[in-house]
Amino acid sequence: MPIRRLFVANRGEIALRVVRAAQSLNIETVLGVSAADRDGLGAETADRVVVLGPAPAGKSYLDTRLVVHAAKATGCDAVHPGYGFLSERAEFAKLCEDEGLIFVGPRPETIDQVGDKLRARELAQRNGVPLVPGSPLLTDANDAADAADELGYPVVMKASAGGGGKGMFVARSRDEIAASFERASNEAQAAFGDGSLYLERYIETARHVEVQILGDGEGGVWHFGERDCSVQRRYQKVVEEAPCAAMPEDVRTKLHAAAVDLAAGVHYRNAGTVEFLYDVDRQDFHFIEVNARIQVEHPVTEMATGRDLVACQLRLAGGEDLGLSQDDIRIDGHAIEVRINAEDPNHDFRPSPGRITAWRPPTDEHVRLDSHCTASSLIPPFYDSMIGKLIVHGADRGQAVERLQQALNDFEIEGIATNLPLQRFIAAHPDFAANRIDTRWLEQTGLLAFAQDKDS
């Protein structure tokens, strides 16, 4: 049955994005906000607004029962969790379904299955997807050190239950394992409520490539091409592109097939990504994880394919047949997305909450901006620092890079510090223009050059 009224359980640009996609499908929208977001653009745009609670996320956006109660009390028949917050909480998806609400996302059991990275690795292995050599669940630092000795250094410690770089540490010796195991476990416990860790061999020179998929829940899976997310800082993506221009077509075809096979194997429902490390020199890829939600960087795929992925999510959740075949989905040209954050790259990326006093984004026809901000928006100190995503499209990567440079130069924000200076520097760097990047480029080369440029 098509969705009639949708509860949007998130904030910021993704909440506004979901509201607008729903309204394009004539779905009524109710936005749940904290007290800090009650006057934001999302609240102005939604058909109705409910204040969930005070500013701290634990008392508003992360309170599962409060969110479900608000959705039911406002007569909603579906909940869209966006990304972050409750989007990959299997217990939240189950609570929604137990209370008769459509959860716009994977089934609870699927979230459980792919959300635990060790279980996801087992799933990938069963489906013949190449894996980075790794360890089973670790019990303590000594266990970790023994596993690392067997795998060979360097290794990377990872949180079994989470993502986004939380609980991740690279170790190049047995001593470094001992020094960082407890810290990694504590960080994972704080972020995900689970301090379980495992190890993978650390691939020194690689690209982070992810395949965007949609599943119908019956074993049918479409892919929408891949994204190259290699420009990262502390395992957090800074720039994303579609497609991966460094990948030959035969490898690309195998990558897409691996992602589709894995998702089909669990009868994946709704949107997600299957993520890989791609070794450019060896033209080989290895499975990392599945993200069982819409991704922050989904607009770059939308720009490259012309498909509204959030609208597809809502239509699938409402039981609609998208009427798509894989041949209908084509990549047109090249798209690049950069994240705009309220943080100061000149002072160790210190968050910069406050009032925006000027907001003058670029207006070129090849540019898209996803943001909840205006010239008078107040950026609260309680949440993630991202305030927008700037996306450009070109006939090829070279043209897209040129348009990105122009769009970033045209973008003016005043009143708060942002990472615009760093994004301009990255876009203009010869390595970026020539596509000579990998997952370590920004931290090893880009940031050092940025600091030197600032000081010169």
XYZ file of C-alpha atoms in Angstrom:
456
model
C 0.000 0.000 0.000
C 1.500 3.405 -0.935
C 2.727 5.564 1.928
C 0.200 8.243 2.842
C 1.929 10.122 5.671
C 5.638 9.893 6.469
C 7.443 10.589 9.720
C 10.961 11.894 9.091
C 13.176 10.851 11.998
C 16.252 12.957 11.378
C 17.541 16.513 11.075
C 19.567 18.826 8.880
C 19.989 18.428 5.156
C 18.903 14.779 5.006
C 15.629 15.541 6.777
C 14.917 18.309 4.273
C 15.937 16.009 1.414
C 13.495 13.313 2.532
C 10.691 15.826 3.074
C 11.072 17.183 -0.455
C 11.245 13.718 -2.026
C 8.080 12.695 -0.161
C 6.248 15.839 -1.177
C 7.178 15.188 -4.825
C 5.234 11.925 -4.451
C 2.286 13.668 -2.749
C 3.109 12.071 0.589
C 2.327 14.164 3.661
C 5.309 14.756 5.929
C 5.733 15.060 9.677
C 9.183 16.071 10.863
C 10.376 15.161 14.350
C 12.824 17.761 15.639
C 14.694 18.598 18.805
C 14.199 21.937 20.496
C 17.408 23.133 18.805
C 15.961 22.535 15.318
C 12.387 23.758 15.726
C 13.007 26.916 13.661
C 15.075 25.317 10.888
C 14.357 25.090 7.165
C 13.224 21.482 7.517
C 10.597 22.523 10.046
C 9.412 25.275 7.721
C 9.137 22.882 4.770
C 7.462 19.836 6.328
C 3.671 19.704 6.468
C 3.788 19.305 10.237
C 6.436 19.466 12.946
C 6.667 17.665 16.288
C 9.219 18.615 18.934
C 10.616 15.336 20.226
C 12.573 16.722 23.154
C 15.533 18.876 24.171
C 18.653 19.424 22.079
C 20.766 16.426 23.208
C 20.257 13.650 20.653
C 19.852 11.022 23.370
C 16.720 12.783 24.577
C 15.267 13.412 21.123
C 16.541 11.879 17.869
C 17.960 8.728 19.496
C 14.988 7.888 21.726
C 13.448 5.001 19.803
C 10.184 4.781 21.734
C 9.700 8.528 21.668
C 10.148 8.624 17.893
C 7.746 5.737 17.299
C 5.177 7.261 19.661
C 5.395 10.593 17.813
C 4.975 8.858 14.456
C 1.892 6.970 15.601
C 0.389 9.952 17.429
C 0.535 12.021 14.243
C -1.142 9.344 12.135
C 1.915 8.392 10.105
C 2.092 5.028 8.392
C 5.841 5.062 7.677
C 9.129 6.269 9.144
C 12.217 7.354 7.194
C 15.340 7.327 9.410
C 17.708 9.144 7.009
C 21.338 8.311 7.818
C 23.081 8.280 11.174
C 21.012 8.368 14.376
C 18.575 5.390 14.255
C 19.033 4.423 10.617
C 20.998 1.218 11.272
C 19.440 0.222 14.580
C 17.732 -3.114 14.039
C 15.771 -2.701 17.254
C 14.305 0.564 15.945
C 13.305 -1.005 12.638
C 11.674 -3.881 14.527
C 9.856 -1.534 16.891
C 8.461 0.357 13.912
C 7.216 -2.838 12.306
C 5.816 -4.174 15.609
C 3.816 -0.950 15.941
C 2.423 -1.203 12.411
C 4.726 1.383 10.846
C 6.575 0.887 7.561
C 10.312 1.253 8.125
C 11.863 2.831 5.043
C 14.954 0.680 4.986
C 16.113 -2.924 5.234
C 14.385 -5.550 7.354
C 15.522 -5.670 11.014
C 17.126 -9.075 10.545
C 19.073 -7.784 7.538
C 20.363 -4.817 9.502
C 21.501 -7.255 12.184
C 23.124 -9.533 9.634
C 25.107 -6.900 7.728
C 25.515 -4.359 10.531
C 27.887 -6.612 12.438
C 30.989 -6.483 10.282
C 32.174 -9.964 11.196
C 28.836 -11.452 10.177
C 28.949 -9.360 6.996
C 32.393 -10.767 6.203
C 30.996 -14.287 6.601
C 28.136 -13.357 4.280
C 30.559 -12.008 1.690
C 32.669 -15.138 1.912
C 29.626 -17.365 1.383
C 28.766 -15.370 -1.736
C 32.260 -15.593 -3.168
C 33.094 -11.903 -2.657
C 36.848 -11.261 -2.158
C 37.798 -10.308 1.404
C 40.692 -8.465 3.005
C 42.467 -11.075 5.204
C 41.216 -10.641 8.774
C 40.746 -12.118 12.227
C 37.782 -13.471 14.156
C 36.370 -11.570 17.140
C 39.153 -10.541 19.532
C 39.040 -11.112 23.275
C 41.842 -8.845 24.508
C 45.024 -7.025 23.487
C 47.142 -10.188 23.616
C 44.673 -11.993 21.384
C 44.802 -9.023 18.994
C 48.608 -8.998 18.965
C 48.752 -12.719 18.205
C 46.253 -12.289 15.360
C 48.243 -9.345 13.982
C 51.466 -11.359 14.061
C 49.754 -14.025 11.987
C 48.183 -11.580 9.501
C 51.328 -9.494 9.087
C 51.727 -5.778 9.782
C 50.358 -3.224 9.287
C 46.860 -4.102 10.465
C 43.778 -2.038 11.165
C 41.579 -2.564 14.223
C 37.873 -2.205 13.497
C 34.705 -2.076 15.566
C 32.519 -5.040 14.735
C 29.309 -3.101 15.378
C 29.969 0.253 13.754
C 31.406 2.430 11.038
C 32.356 6.004 10.245
C 35.902 5.499 11.505
C 34.895 5.005 15.145
C 37.097 2.460 16.893
C 39.490 2.215 13.941
C 43.240 2.311 14.512
C 46.188 1.296 12.348
C 48.970 -0.626 14.088
C 52.385 -1.262 12.566
C 53.866 -3.297 15.413
C 52.895 -5.484 18.369
C 53.567 -2.556 20.728
C 51.070 -0.369 18.860
C 48.406 -3.065 19.220
C 48.782 -3.031 22.989
C 48.696 0.763 23.113
C 45.538 1.205 21.041
C 43.365 -1.861 21.737
C 41.689 -0.490 24.860
C 41.240 2.925 23.304
C 39.634 1.412 20.190
C 37.330 -0.776 22.262
C 36.266 2.116 24.492
C 35.596 4.332 21.488
C 33.505 1.611 19.853
C 31.587 1.035 23.094
C 30.803 4.740 23.408
C 29.737 5.090 19.780
C 27.817 1.846 19.225
C 27.197 0.304 22.635
C 29.477 -2.577 21.644
C 33.253 -2.608 22.129
C 33.904 -5.751 20.074
C 36.901 -5.538 17.741
C 38.503 -7.518 14.951
C 41.552 -7.006 12.715
C 42.098 -6.706 8.993
C 45.342 -6.507 7.077
C 45.897 -2.847 6.247
C 46.173 -2.160 2.516
C 48.592 0.734 2.209
C 47.613 2.082 -1.200
C 43.979 1.677 -2.119
C 40.811 3.470 -3.089
C 37.571 3.302 -1.162
C 34.884 2.362 -3.679
C 31.239 1.659 -2.874
C 28.382 0.334 -5.004
C 24.946 1.914 -4.591
C 22.214 -0.728 -4.569
C 18.451 -0.917 -4.189
C 16.701 -4.186 -3.395
C 13.061 -5.200 -3.711
C 13.236 -7.562 -0.722
C 12.500 -10.586 -2.909
C 16.014 -11.171 -4.188
C 15.895 -8.587 -6.958
C 18.701 -6.022 -6.734
C 19.620 -3.053 -8.936
C 22.946 -1.282 -8.817
C 23.403 2.396 -9.646
C 27.109 2.294 -10.331
C 29.936 2.974 -7.931
C 31.353 5.948 -6.058
C 35.000 6.700 -5.344
C 35.261 7.990 -1.755
C 39.039 7.950 -1.398
C 39.610 11.534 -0.200
C 39.256 10.943 3.546
C 40.371 12.345 6.871
C 40.361 10.025 9.874
C 38.305 7.538 7.855
C 35.652 10.219 7.263
C 34.808 10.917 3.618
C 35.548 14.443 2.419
C 35.034 14.171 -1.370
C 33.009 11.603 -3.321
C 32.828 10.937 -7.059
C 30.772 8.858 -9.453
C 31.983 6.850 -11.236
C 35.469 5.725 -10.147
C 37.536 7.066 -13.038
C 40.534 4.894 -12.102
C 38.705 1.614 -12.653
C 38.753 -0.272 -15.982
C 35.449 -1.555 -17.309
C 36.126 -5.245 -16.767
C 36.901 -4.676 -13.067
C 33.884 -2.381 -12.760
C 31.612 -5.107 -14.105
C 32.973 -7.624 -11.581
C 32.612 -5.091 -8.742
C 28.955 -4.440 -9.534
C 28.254 -8.175 -9.823
C 29.879 -8.858 -6.434
C 27.746 -6.180 -4.748
C 24.531 -7.385 -6.374
C 25.220 -11.032 -5.545
C 25.895 -10.240 -1.903
C 22.727 -8.125 -1.546
C 20.593 -10.655 -3.416
C 21.875 -13.371 -1.096
C 20.064 -11.772 1.868
C 17.033 -10.607 -0.137
C 18.097 -7.040 0.599
C 15.262 -4.514 0.826
C 15.493 -0.788 0.023
C 18.708 1.274 -0.245
C 22.247 0.439 0.812
C 25.860 0.330 -0.258
C 28.363 -2.470 -0.527
C 31.833 -1.072 0.138
C 35.216 -2.235 -1.107
C 38.896 -1.396 -1.065
C 40.213 -1.217 -4.621
C 43.889 -1.898 -5.237
C 44.606 0.156 -8.370
C 48.035 -1.371 -9.034
C 46.729 -4.943 -8.916
C 43.272 -4.051 -10.285
C 41.728 -6.093 -7.497
C 39.045 -5.318 -4.925
C 38.189 -6.586 -1.443
C 34.947 -6.349 0.531
C 34.867 -4.004 3.543
C 31.276 -3.671 4.751
C 27.616 -3.043 3.966
C 25.910 0.199 4.970
C 22.233 -0.614 5.392
C 20.788 2.851 4.749
C 20.811 5.757 2.357
C 24.300 7.249 2.315
C 25.376 10.834 2.908
C 26.854 10.845 -0.590
C 23.810 9.521 -2.468
C 23.355 12.828 -4.410
C 26.539 12.240 -6.401
C 24.976 9.055 -7.769
C 21.714 10.882 -8.430
C 23.598 13.488 -10.472
C 25.346 10.779 -12.493
C 22.247 8.620 -13.097
C 19.393 11.125 -13.089
C 17.535 8.912 -10.571
C 15.949 10.143 -7.329
C 17.120 7.471 -4.889
C 15.075 8.754 -1.939
C 11.906 8.731 -4.012
C 12.789 5.175 -5.052
C 13.164 4.291 -1.368
C 9.698 5.606 -0.591
C 8.096 3.904 -3.569
C 9.698 0.557 -2.704
C 8.676 0.879 0.947
C 5.106 1.512 -0.178
C 5.098 -1.731 -2.156
C 5.351 -0.123 -5.573
C 7.054 -1.825 -8.483
C 9.695 0.576 -9.777
C 9.390 -0.898 -13.258
C 13.161 -0.762 -13.669
C 15.532 -3.112 -15.392
C 19.278 -2.871 -14.865
C 19.662 -1.697 -18.469
C 17.491 1.328 -17.642
C 20.121 2.628 -15.206
C 22.933 4.435 -16.970
C 25.841 6.593 -15.839
C 25.973 9.931 -17.641
C 29.228 11.859 -17.386
C 30.924 12.437 -14.039
C 29.743 13.927 -10.742
C 31.704 15.101 -7.697
C 30.412 15.928 -4.218
C 32.194 17.777 -1.425
C 30.984 18.033 2.152
C 30.691 21.517 3.625
C 31.294 21.443 7.376
C 31.073 24.052 10.114
C 34.631 23.495 11.267
C 37.943 25.327 11.096
C 40.605 23.416 9.113
C 43.188 25.996 10.206
C 42.719 25.036 13.866
C 42.638 21.231 13.880
C 39.104 21.153 12.440
C 37.600 22.691 15.556
C 33.766 22.793 15.324
C 32.346 26.233 14.599
C 28.749 26.523 15.786
C 27.039 29.900 15.593
C 24.864 32.106 13.417
C 25.382 32.245 9.673
C 25.299 35.884 8.589
C 25.804 35.425 4.840
C 24.989 32.435 2.656
C 25.687 32.915 -1.056
C 25.876 29.536 -2.827
C 26.789 29.067 -6.508
C 23.861 29.062 -8.937
C 25.290 27.446 -12.073
C 22.934 24.991 -13.797
C 25.434 22.134 -13.373
C 25.593 22.617 -9.595
C 23.382 21.140 -6.887
C 23.428 22.097 -3.221
C 21.808 19.933 -0.552
C 21.598 22.011 2.622
C 19.225 23.072 5.343
C 21.005 26.406 5.842
C 20.080 29.966 4.963
C 21.617 33.388 5.562
C 20.286 33.441 9.136
C 20.568 29.798 10.216
C 21.853 28.982 13.680
C 24.273 26.051 13.688
C 23.893 24.307 17.061
C 26.838 22.698 18.863
C 25.083 19.407 19.575
C 25.355 17.509 16.296
C 27.584 16.596 13.374
C 29.267 19.612 11.794
C 28.118 19.006 8.209
C 25.953 21.874 6.935
C 25.711 21.007 3.264
C 26.847 19.033 0.255
C 27.927 20.693 -2.975
C 27.616 18.515 -6.063
C 28.679 19.268 -9.636
C 28.254 17.383 -12.889
C 30.323 17.376 -16.066
C 30.599 15.469 -19.310
C 33.781 13.872 -17.944
C 35.945 14.084 -14.825
C 38.050 16.932 -16.157
C 35.035 19.129 -16.768
C 33.534 18.149 -13.404
C 36.751 19.178 -11.612
C 36.732 22.556 -13.379
C 33.110 23.143 -12.434
C 33.832 22.111 -8.855
C 36.658 24.621 -8.624
C 34.417 27.401 -9.936
C 31.501 26.456 -7.681
C 33.699 26.399 -4.571
C 35.215 29.762 -5.460
C 31.720 31.206 -5.895
C 30.420 29.858 -2.562
C 30.468 32.470 0.232
C 29.585 31.750 3.867
C 30.065 34.257 6.682
C 29.513 34.236 10.430
C 31.057 30.817 11.089
C 34.254 29.052 10.064
C 33.865 26.335 7.425
C 36.052 23.877 5.552
C 35.508 25.722 2.252
C 39.179 26.851 2.140
C 40.318 23.223 2.377
C 37.829 22.037 -0.233
C 39.022 24.770 -2.606
C 42.620 23.684 -2.003
C 41.827 20.008 -2.684
C 39.911 20.794 -5.882
C 42.800 22.907 -7.188
C 45.583 20.487 -6.235
C 47.401 18.897 -9.200
C 47.111 15.425 -7.655
C 43.338 15.733 -7.439
C 43.035 17.110 -10.951
C 45.162 14.220 -12.274
C 43.279 11.668 -10.142
C 46.477 10.638 -8.331
C 44.746 9.966 -5.010
C 44.110 7.123 -2.585
C 42.683 6.765 0.915
C 45.881 8.115 2.501
C 46.452 11.039 0.130
C 44.644 13.734 2.108
C 46.311 12.987 5.443
C 49.768 12.280 4.022
C 49.951 14.897 1.283
C 46.924 17.160 1.033
C 46.709 18.433 4.606
C 50.457 18.995 4.834
C 50.417 21.017 1.603
C 47.345 22.928 2.820
C 49.105 23.882 6.058
C 52.206 25.001 4.175
C 50.114 27.039 1.772
C 48.317 28.707 4.668
C 51.618 29.625 6.337
C 53.331 30.897 3.185
